[in-house]
CSV table of C-alpha atoms and ligand atoms in Angstrom, one decimal:
chain,number,residue,atom,x,y,z
A,1,UNK,CA,25.4,-12.6,4.3
A,2,UNK,CA,28.0,-9.7,3.8
A,3,UNK,CA,26.6,-6.3,2.5
A,4,UNK,CA,26.6,-6.0,-1.4
A,5,UNK,CA,28.6,-3.5,-2.9
A,6,UNK,CA,26.6,-0.8,-5.0
A,7,UNK,CA,26.2,-1.6,-8.5
A,8,UNK,CA,28.7,0.5,-10.8
A,9,UNK,CA,27.1,2.6,-13.8
A,10,UNK,CA,29.1,1.0,-16.3
A,11,UNK,CA,27.4,-2.5,-15.7
A,12,UNK,CA,24.1,-0.9,-15.7
A,13,UNK,CA,24.8,0.9,-18.8
A,14,UNK,CA,26.1,-2.3,-20.5
A,15,UNK,CA,22.5,-4.3,-19.2
A,16,UNK,CA,20.4,-1.4,-20.4
A,17,UNK,CA,21.9,-0.9,-24.0
A,18,UNK,CA,21.3,-4.6,-24.4
A,19,UNK,CA,17.8,-4.4,-23.4
A,20,UNK,CA,17.3,-1.6,-25.8
A,21,UNK,CA,16.8,0.7,-22.8
A,22,UNK,CA,19.9,2.7,-23.0
A,23,UNK,CA,18.6,5.9,-23.7
A,24,UNK,CA,16.1,5.5,-20.6
A,25,UNK,CA,19.2,4.7,-18.5
A,26,UNK,CA,21.2,7.6,-20.0
A,27,UNK,CA,18.3,9.8,-18.8
A,28,UNK,CA,18.0,8.6,-15.2
A,29,UNK,CA,22.2,8.8,-15.0
A,30,UNK,CA,21.8,12.4,-16.0
A,31,UNK,CA,18.9,12.9,-13.5
A,32,UNK,CA,16.5,14.0,-16.2
A,33,UNK,CA,12.6,13.2,-16.2
A,34,UNK,CA,11.5,10.5,-18.0
A,35,UNK,CA,8.4,11.3,-20.2
A,36,UNK,CA,5.4,9.2,-21.5
A,37,UNK,CA,7.2,7.6,-24.1
A,38,UNK,CA,9.6,6.5,-21.8
A,39,UNK,CA,6.9,5.5,-19.2
A,40,UNK,CA,5.5,3.2,-22.2
A,41,UNK,CA,8.9,1.6,-23.0
A,42,UNK,CA,9.4,0.8,-19.1
A,43,UNK,CA,5.6,-0.9,-19.1
A,44,UNK,CA,6.2,-2.5,-22.4
A,45,UNK,CA,9.8,-3.9,-22.3
A,46,UNK,CA,10.2,-7.8,-21.6
A,47,UNK,CA,13.6,-7.0,-20.2
A,48,UNK,CA,12.5,-7.1,-16.4
A,49,UNK,CA,16.3,-7.5,-15.2
A,50,UNK,CA,17.2,-4.6,-17.2
A,51,UNK,CA,14.5,-2.2,-15.7
A,52,UNK,CA,15.4,-3.3,-12.3
A,53,UNK,CA,18.8,-2.7,-12.9
A,54,UNK,CA,18.3,0.8,-13.8
A,55,UNK,CA,15.6,1.5,-10.9
A,56,UNK,CA,18.2,-0.1,-8.5
A,57,UNK,CA,20.9,2.6,-9.7
A,58,UNK,CA,18.4,5.0,-8.7
A,59,UNK,CA,17.5,3.7,-5.7
A,60,UNK,CA,21.3,3.2,-4.8
A,61,UNK,CA,21.8,6.8,-5.6
A,62,UNK,CA,19.1,7.9,-3.2
A,63,UNK,CA,19.6,5.5,-0.5
A,64,UNK,CA,23.0,3.5,-1.1
A,65,UNK,CA,23.0,0.1,0.8
A,66,UNK,CA,20.1,1.2,3.5
A,67,UNK,CA,16.7,-0.6,3.7
A,68,UNK,CA,14.4,1.2,5.8
A,69,UNK,CA,11.7,-0.6,8.2
A,70,UNK,CA,9.9,0.5,11.2
A,71,UNK,CA,8.3,-1.1,14.3
A,72,UNK,CA,4.6,-0.4,14.0
A,73,UNK,CA,1.0,-1.9,14.6
A,74,UNK,CA,-2.2,-1.4,12.5
A,75,UNK,CA,-5.5,-0.8,14.1
A,76,UNK,CA,-8.4,-1.2,11.5
A,77,UNK,CA,-11.0,0.6,13.7
A,78,UNK,CA,-13.9,-0.6,11.5
A,79,UNK,CA,-15.0,-2.8,8.9
A,80,UNK,CA,-18.4,-1.2,8.1
A,81,UNK,CA,-18.3,0.6,5.0
A,82,UNK,CA,-21.0,2.3,2.7
A,83,UNK,CA,-18.5,2.4,-0.4
A,84,UNK,CA,-19.0,-1.1,-1.7
A,85,UNK,CA,-15.6,-1.1,-3.6
A,86,UNK,CA,-15.4,-4.3,-6.0
A,87,UNK,CA,-12.0,-4.9,-5.2
A,88,UNK,CA,-12.2,-4.9,-1.2
A,89,UNK,CA,-13.0,-8.1,0.9
A,90,UNK,CA,-12.8,-6.2,4.1
A,91,UNK,CA,-16.0,-4.4,4.1
A,92,UNK,CA,-19.3,-5.4,5.7
A,93,UNK,CA,-22.6,-3.7,5.9
A,94,UNK,CA,-24.0,-2.6,9.2
A,95,UNK,CA,-25.5,-5.3,11.2
A,96,UNK,CA,-23.8,-7.9,8.8
A,97,UNK,CA,-21.9,-11.1,10.6
A,98,UNK,CA,-18.6,-10.0,11.3
A,99,UNK,CA,-19.1,-6.2,11.1
A,100,UNK,CA,-17.4,-4.5,14.2
A,101,UNK,CA,-16.5,-0.8,15.2
A,102,UNK,CA,-13.9,-0.3,18.0
A,103,UNK,CA,-14.5,2.5,20.4
A,104,UNK,CA,-11.8,4.6,21.7
A,105,UNK,CA,-11.2,2.7,24.6
A,106,UNK,CA,-10.9,-0.5,22.7
A,107,UNK,CA,-8.5,1.1,20.5
A,108,UNK,CA,-6.5,2.1,23.3
A,109,UNK,CA,-6.2,-1.4,24.7
A,110,UNK,CA,-4.9,-2.7,21.6
A,111,UNK,CA,-2.1,-0.2,21.9
A,112,UNK,CA,-1.7,-0.8,25.4
A,113,UNK,CA,-1.4,-4.7,24.2
A,114,UNK,CA,2.0,-3.9,22.5
A,115,UNK,CA,3.5,-1.5,25.5
A,116,UNK,CA,6.2,-4.1,25.9
A,117,UNK,CA,7.3,-3.6,22.5
A,118,UNK,CA,9.4,-0.7,20.8
A,119,UNK,CA,6.5,0.1,18.7
A,120,UNK,CA,6.8,3.7,17.4
A,121,UNK,CA,3.9,3.9,14.8
A,122,UNK,CA,0.2,3.1,14.6
A,123,UNK,CA,-1.4,2.6,11.0
A,124,UNK,CA,-5.0,3.1,11.6
A,125,UNK,CA,-7.3,3.1,8.6
A,126,UNK,CA,-10.7,1.7,8.3
A,127,UNK,CA,-14.0,1.7,6.0
A,128,UNK,CA,-16.4,4.4,6.1
A,129,UNK,CA,-19.2,4.1,8.6
A,130,UNK,CA,-21.5,7.3,8.1
A,131,UNK,CA,-23.0,6.6,11.6
A,132,UNK,CA,-19.6,7.7,13.4
A,133,UNK,CA,-19.7,11.5,14.7
A,134,UNK,CA,-16.8,13.8,14.2
A,135,UNK,CA,-16.1,13.5,18.0
A,136,UNK,CA,-15.7,9.9,17.3
A,137,UNK,CA,-12.8,10.4,15.4
A,138,UNK,CA,-10.9,12.9,17.5
A,139,UNK,CA,-11.5,10.7,20.7
A,140,UNK,CA,-9.8,7.6,18.5
A,141,UNK,CA,-6.6,9.7,18.3
A,142,UNK,CA,-6.5,11.1,21.8
A,143,UNK,CA,-7.2,7.8,23.2
A,144,UNK,CA,-4.4,6.0,21.1
A,145,UNK,CA,-2.0,9.0,22.1
A,146,UNK,CA,-3.1,8.7,25.7
A,147,UNK,CA,-2.2,5.0,25.6
A,148,UNK,CA,1.2,5.6,24.2
A,149,UNK,CA,2.1,9.1,24.1
A,150,UNK,CA,5.5,8.1,22.4
A,151,UNK,CA,3.5,6.7,19.3
A,152,UNK,CA,2.9,8.4,16.0
A,153,UNK,CA,-0.3,8.5,14.5
A,154,UNK,CA,-0.3,7.8,10.9
A,155,UNK,CA,-4.1,7.7,10.3
A,156,UNK,CA,-7.1,8.2,7.9
A,157,UNK,CA,-6.8,8.1,4.1
A,158,UNK,CA,-8.0,10.8,1.8
A,159,UNK,CA,-11.2,8.8,1.9
A,160,UNK,CA,-11.8,8.7,5.5
A,161,UNK,CA,-10.8,12.6,5.5
A,162,UNK,CA,-13.6,13.5,3.1
A,163,UNK,CA,-15.9,11.5,5.5
A,164,UNK,CA,-14.2,13.3,8.6
A,165,UNK,CA,-15.2,16.6,6.8
A,166,UNK,CA,-18.5,15.9,6.0
A,167,UNK,CA,-19.4,15.0,9.3
A,168,UNK,CA,-17.2,17.9,11.0
A,169,UNK,CA,-19.5,20.3,8.8
A,170,UNK,CA,-16.1,22.6,8.8
A,171,UNK,CA,-13.4,23.6,6.4
A,172,UNK,CA,-10.9,20.9,5.9
A,173,UNK,CA,-8.2,23.1,7.2
A,174,UNK,CA,-10.2,23.4,10.3
A,175,UNK,CA,-10.3,19.6,10.2
A,176,UNK,CA,-6.9,19.0,10.1
A,177,UNK,CA,-6.0,21.5,12.7
A,178,UNK,CA,-8.2,19.8,15.2
A,179,UNK,CA,-6.8,16.4,14.6
A,180,UNK,CA,-3.4,17.5,14.6
A,181,UNK,CA,-4.0,18.9,18.1
A,182,UNK,CA,-5.8,15.5,19.1
A,183,UNK,CA,-2.7,13.7,18.2
A,184,UNK,CA,-2.2,13.0,14.3
A,185,UNK,CA,1.1,12.9,13.1
A,186,UNK,CA,0.7,12.0,9.4
A,187,UNK,CA,-1.3,10.5,6.6
A,188,UNK,CA,-1.2,7.0,5.3
A,189,UNK,CA,-1.4,6.5,1.3
A,190,UNK,CA,-4.3,4.3,0.8
A,191,UNK,CA,-7.7,5.3,-1.1
A,192,UNK,CA,-6.1,6.2,-4.2
A,193,UNK,CA,-6.9,3.2,-6.1
A,194,UNK,CA,-6.4,4.2,-9.9
A,195,UNK,CA,-6.9,7.7,-10.8
A,196,UNK,CA,-8.8,7.2,-14.0
A,197,UNK,CA,-12.3,7.9,-14.3
A,198,UNK,CA,-13.2,4.6,-16.1
A,199,UNK,CA,-12.0,2.7,-13.3
A,200,UNK,CA,-13.7,4.7,-10.6
A,201,UNK,CA,-17.0,4.1,-12.4
A,202,UNK,CA,-16.2,0.6,-12.5
A,203,UNK,CA,-14.7,-0.4,-9.5
A,204,UNK,CA,-15.4,2.0,-6.6
A,205,UNK,CA,-18.1,4.7,-7.8
A,206,UNK,CA,-19.5,5.3,-4.7
A,207,UNK,CA,-15.7,6.6,-3.2
A,208,UNK,CA,-14.0,9.9,-3.9
A,209,UNK,CA,-12.2,9.9,-7.4
A,210,UNK,CA,-8.6,11.0,-8.3
A,211,UNK,CA,-9.1,14.6,-8.6
A,212,UNK,CA,-10.9,14.8,-5.0
A,213,UNK,CA,-7.8,12.5,-3.4
A,214,UNK,CA,-5.3,15.1,-4.8
A,215,UNK,CA,-6.9,17.8,-3.5
A,216,UNK,CA,-7.1,16.4,-0.2
A,217,UNK,CA,-3.6,15.4,-0.3
A,218,UNK,CA,-2.7,18.9,-1.2
A,219,UNK,CA,-4.6,20.4,1.6
A,220,UNK,CA,-3.1,17.9,4.0
A,221,UNK,CA,0.4,18.7,2.5
A,222,UNK,CA,-0.5,22.5,2.9
A,223,UNK,CA,-1.8,21.9,6.5
A,224,UNK,CA,1.6,20.8,7.5
A,225,UNK,CA,0.9,17.0,7.5
A,226,UNK,CA,3.4,14.6,5.1
A,227,UNK,CA,1.6,11.8,3.7
A,228,UNK,CA,2.3,8.6,1.7
A,229,UNK,CA,0.7,7.9,-1.8
A,230,UNK,CA,-0.5,4.4,-3.4
A,231,UNK,CA,-1.7,2.9,-6.6
A,232,UNK,CA,-3.7,-0.1,-6.5
A,233,UNK,CA,-2.7,-2.4,-9.5
A,234,UNK,CA,-3.6,-5.8,-11.2
A,235,UNK,CA,-7.1,-5.7,-11.8
A,236,UNK,CA,-8.7,-4.1,-14.8
A,237,UNK,CA,-6.4,-1.0,-15.1
A,238,UNK,CA,-4.4,-0.2,-18.5
A,239,UNK,CA,-0.8,0.8,-18.3
A,240,UNK,CA,-1.9,4.0,-19.8
A,241,UNK,CA,-4.0,4.4,-16.7
A,242,UNK,CA,-1.0,3.5,-14.2
A,243,UNK,CA,1.1,6.0,-16.3
A,244,UNK,CA,-1.4,8.8,-15.8
A,245,UNK,CA,-1.8,7.8,-12.2
A,246,UNK,CA,1.7,8.2,-11.6
A,247,UNK,CA,2.3,11.4,-13.3
A,248,UNK,CA,-0.4,12.8,-11.4
A,249,UNK,CA,1.2,12.2,-8.0
A,250,UNK,CA,4.6,13.1,-9.6
A,251,UNK,CA,2.9,16.6,-10.6
A,252,UNK,CA,1.4,17.1,-7.0
A,253,UNK,CA,4.6,16.1,-5.4
A,254,UNK,CA,6.5,18.9,-7.5
A,255,UNK,CA,4.0,21.5,-6.2
A,256,UNK,CA,3.7,20.5,-2.7
A,257,UNK,CA,6.7,18.2,-1.8
A,258,UNK,CA,4.4,16.3,0.9
A,259,UNK,CA,4.5,12.8,-0.1
A,260,UNK,CA,7.0,10.6,1.7
A,261,UNK,CA,6.7,7.3,0.4
A,262,UNK,CA,4.9,5.5,-2.7
A,263,UNK,CA,3.4,2.2,-2.2
A,264,UNK,CA,2.5,0.3,-5.2
A,265,UNK,CA,-0.6,-2.1,-3.7
A,266,UNK,CA,-0.6,-5.4,-5.6
A,267,UNK,CA,-4.3,-6.6,-5.8
A,268,UNK,CA,-5.6,-9.6,-3.9
A,269,UNK,CA,-8.7,-11.1,-5.6
A,270,UNK,CA,-10.1,-13.6,-2.9
A,271,UNK,CA,-13.3,-13.1,-1.4
A,272,UNK,CA,-13.8,-9.9,-3.6
A,273,UNK,CA,-16.6,-9.4,-6.4
A,274,UNK,CA,-13.9,-9.6,-8.7
A,275,UNK,CA,-12.2,-12.6,-7.7
A,276,UNK,CA,-12.2,-14.2,-10.9
A,277,UNK,CA,-9.2,-12.0,-12.0
A,278,UNK,CA,-5.8,-13.5,-11.6
A,279,UNK,CA,-3.7,-12.0,-8.9
A,280,UNK,CA,-0.8,-10.4,-10.0
A,281,UNK,CA,2.4,-12.3,-10.3
A,282,UNK,CA,5.9,-11.6,-8.8
A,283,UNK,CA,7.3,-10.3,-12.2
A,284,UNK,CA,4.3,-8.0,-12.3
A,285,UNK,CA,4.9,-6.6,-8.9
A,286,UNK,CA,8.6,-6.2,-9.4
A,287,UNK,CA,7.9,-4.1,-12.6
A,288,UNK,CA,5.3,-2.0,-10.6
A,289,UNK,CA,8.1,-1.1,-8.2
A,290,UNK,CA,10.9,-0.4,-10.9
A,291,UNK,CA,8.6,1.6,-12.8
A,292,UNK,CA,7.7,3.8,-10.0
A,293,UNK,CA,11.2,4.2,-8.5
A,294,UNK,CA,12.2,5.8,-12.0
A,295,UNK,CA,9.0,7.7,-12.7
A,296,UNK,CA,8.3,9.2,-9.4
A,297,UNK,CA,11.8,10.8,-9.5
A,298,UNK,CA,10.8,13.3,-6.6
A,299,UNK,CA,9.0,11.2,-4.1
A,300,UNK,CA,12.0,10.1,-1.7
A,301,UNK,CA,11.0,6.4,-0.9
A,302,UNK,CA,9.3,3.3,-2.5
A,303,UNK,CA,7.9,0.7,-0.3
A,304,UNK,CA,7.9,-2.8,-0.9
A,305,UNK,CA,5.0,-3.9,1.4
A,306,UNK,CA,5.9,-7.3,2.6
A,307,UNK,CA,2.6,-8.2,3.9
A,308,UNK,CA,0.9,-7.8,0.6
A,309,UNK,CA,3.8,-9.0,-1.6
A,310,UNK,CA,5.1,-11.9,0.5
A,311,UNK,CA,8.4,-12.0,2.0
A,312,UNK,CA,10.0,-13.4,-0.8
A,313,UNK,CA,9.1,-10.7,-3.4
A,314,UNK,CA,9.5,-7.9,-0.8
A,315,UNK,CA,13.0,-9.2,-0.3
A,316,UNK,CA,13.6,-9.1,-4.0
A,317,UNK,CA,12.0,-5.9,-4.4
A,318,UNK,CA,15.0,-4.3,-2.6
A,319,UNK,CA,17.1,-4.8,-5.9
A,320,UNK,CA,14.2,-3.6,-7.9
A,321,UNK,CA,13.8,0.3,-6.7
A,322,UNK,CA,12.6,-0.3,-3.3
A,323,UNK,CA,14.3,1.2,-0.2
A,324,UNK,CA,11.6,0.3,2.4
A,325,UNK,CA,9.9,-2.8,3.8
A,326,UNK,CA,7.3,-1.2,6.1
A,327,UNK,CA,6.8,-2.4,9.4
A,328,UNK,CA,6.4,-5.0,11.7
A,329,UNK,CA,2.6,-4.7,11.4
A,330,UNK,CA,0.2,-6.4,13.7
A,331,UNK,CA,-3.4,-7.6,13.0
A,332,UNK,CA,-3.4,-6.7,9.4
A,333,UNK,CA,-7.1,-7.3,8.4
A,334,UNK,CA,-7.6,-5.8,4.8
A,335,UNK,CA,-5.4,-8.1,2.7
A,336,UNK,CA,-5.8,-11.1,4.9
A,337,UNK,CA,-9.5,-10.9,4.3
A,338,UNK,CA,-8.6,-10.9,0.7
A,339,UNK,CA,-6.7,-14.0,0.8
A,340,UNK,CA,-3.0,-12.7,1.7
A,341,UNK,CA,-0.9,-15.8,2.9
A,342,UNK,CA,1.6,-13.7,4.7
A,343,UNK,CA,2.0,-13.9,8.6
A,344,UNK,CA,-0.1,-11.3,10.6
A,345,UNK,CA,3.3,-10.0,11.6
A,346,UNK,CA,6.9,-10.2,11.8
A,347,UNK,CA,9.1,-9.3,14.6
A,348,UNK,CA,11.7,-6.8,14.4
A,349,UNK,CA,14.4,-9.2,14.2
A,350,UNK,CA,12.6,-11.1,11.4
A,351,UNK,CA,12.8,-8.0,9.4
A,352,UNK,CA,16.5,-7.1,10.1
A,353,UNK,CA,17.5,-10.9,8.8
A,354,UNK,CA,15.2,-10.5,5.8
A,355,UNK,CA,17.2,-7.0,4.8
A,356,UNK,CA,20.4,-8.6,5.7
A,357,UNK,CA,19.8,-11.5,3.5
A,358,UNK,CA,19.0,-9.1,0.8
A,359,UNK,CA,22.7,-7.9,1.4
A,360,UNK,CA,21.4,-4.5,2.3
A,361,UNK,CA,21.9,-2.3,5.7
A,362,UNK,CA,18.8,-2.4,7.7
A,363,UNK,CA,17.9,1.1,9.2
A,364,UNK,CA,15.0,1.1,11.7
A,365,UNK,CA,13.3,4.5,10.8
A,366,UNK,CA,10.7,6.4,12.3
A,367,UNK,CA,7.3,7.6,10.4
A,368,UNK,CA,8.9,10.7,9.2
A,369,UNK,CA,12.1,8.6,8.1
A,370,UNK,CA,14.4,9.8,11.0
A,371,UNK,CA,16.8,7.1,11.9
A,372,UNK,CA,15.8,5.0,15.4
A,373,UNK,CA,18.4,2.4,15.1
A,374,UNK,CA,21.2,1.4,12.4
A,375,UNK,CA,22.2,-2.1,12.7
A,376,UNK,CA,26.1,-2.7,12.9
A,377,UNK,CA,27.7,-3.8,9.7
A,378,UNK,CA,28.3,-7.4,10.1
A,379,UNK,CA,31.5,-8.7,8.5
A,380,UNK,CA,31.1,-11.4,6.3
B,1,V47,O1,-6.8,1.8,0.0
B,1,V47,C1,-8.0,-2.8,-0.6
B,1,V47,C2,-6.1,-1.6,-1.0
B,1,V47,C3,-5.5,0.0,0.6
B,1,V47,C4,-7.6,-4.9,-1.4
B,1,V47,O2,0.7,4.9,3.6
B,1,V47,C5,-6.3,-3.7,-1.5
B,1,V47,O3,2.2,3.5,4.6
B,1,V47,C6,-5.0,-5.5,-2.4
B,1,V47,O4,-3.1,2.2,1.9
B,1,V47,N1,-6.1,-6.2,-2.4
B,1,V47,C7,-5.1,0.4,2.2
B,1,V47,N2,-5.2,-4.0,-1.9
B,1,V47,C8,-3.7,-0.1,2.4
B,1,V47,C9,-2.6,1.2,2.5
B,1,V47,C10,-1.4,1.1,2.9
B,1,V47,C11,-0.6,-0.1,3.1
B,1,V47,C12,0.5,-0.1,3.8
B,1,V47,C13,1.1,1.2,3.9
B,1,V47,C14,0.4,2.3,3.8
B,1,V47,C15,1.0,3.5,4.1
B,1,V47,C16,-0.5,2.5,3.1
B,1,V47,O5,-5.7,-1.3,0.4
B,1,V47,C17,-6.6,0.5,0.3
B,1,V47,C18,-7.0,-0.3,-1.1
B,1,V47,O6,-6.1,0.4,-2.1
B,1,V47,N3,-6.8,-2.8,-0.9
B,1,V47,N4,-8.7,-4.1,-0.9
B,1,V47,C19,-7.2,-6.0,-2.2
B,1,V47,N5,-8.3,-6.9,-2.2
């Protein structure tokens, strides 16, 4: 499919005005910050396509027709976890059937398995196994780097960092320095869930809450580590709680500038404690992506994580504010345990095709959004 031309402002203006979103669109065109009343309107409007058109305009201002992806692999190094989050299907108790911990050597073997492929990043996150000592985390990063020195290690959510600091018995700055020396390159954005205390109490009371998540992200940024950020939606949260979450991310980004990308994580209920809840629809997913693009005016990238959204919604999301499909991903377990029907990996060419199919220009990036390879433009 030939590249789409960028949508002209007058067209967005007209669509927004018809949907009663003209004032918000005008603010976006002017680069003005959206406030609480605007955020409420974006969550309430029935005019999804108008909302998407405004978000898409902003996305095209930032990234033109480019859509990013990377070639990565996932390692979920243990599923043992003592946090008992009610939305999680991945966790196992020690000794429970299916519980596992990879040794650093086993993790390295998984890296070597893909040496023949142009993998640039390993995304490494897991449960909280209180038995793992500080040395385990450092050895894990070292083993992975030794197996493939060029690989960027994006590892450990703020929740894991809280645990690592606990077993290290050292100040967080020293822990980040040790992890960096071992080879850590950046941090993923997981574990944020919904910052509101009500949801924390009901769904994940044993895990750090919003204030601590933000404090650890701030410390990571101050230590020179870039991170991503996330929001898990589609369970028991309210629009007000989502707005609070997004505004708190925006405020921290004003302070540190350390977030690279935001990922809206759609809830998969299967095999969880709250599996009676209906899964979010594609309409919900597209709304979250569009709202995030508009409220998080200071975070450069919004990812549509295909493995969670499904390839069809992820492709559409490239027109609703998202500019990144994440990576090829190998051996993902967290969502597949929770019923995700997507494949466990896509090839590089599959991602290129998906992006081209959406009329966008595929750009392979590294973890820090430096261009690895830009696909030649196909003349249609
Ligand atoms: O923190 C857990 C979520 C997150 C379920 O930074 C669930 O580049 C849906 O954060 N249904 C981990 N979601 C994944 C994550 C991530 C993914 C891709 C890219 C990046 C990045 C980060 O997954 C957890 C939690 O919020 N999660 N269980 C579930 N049943």
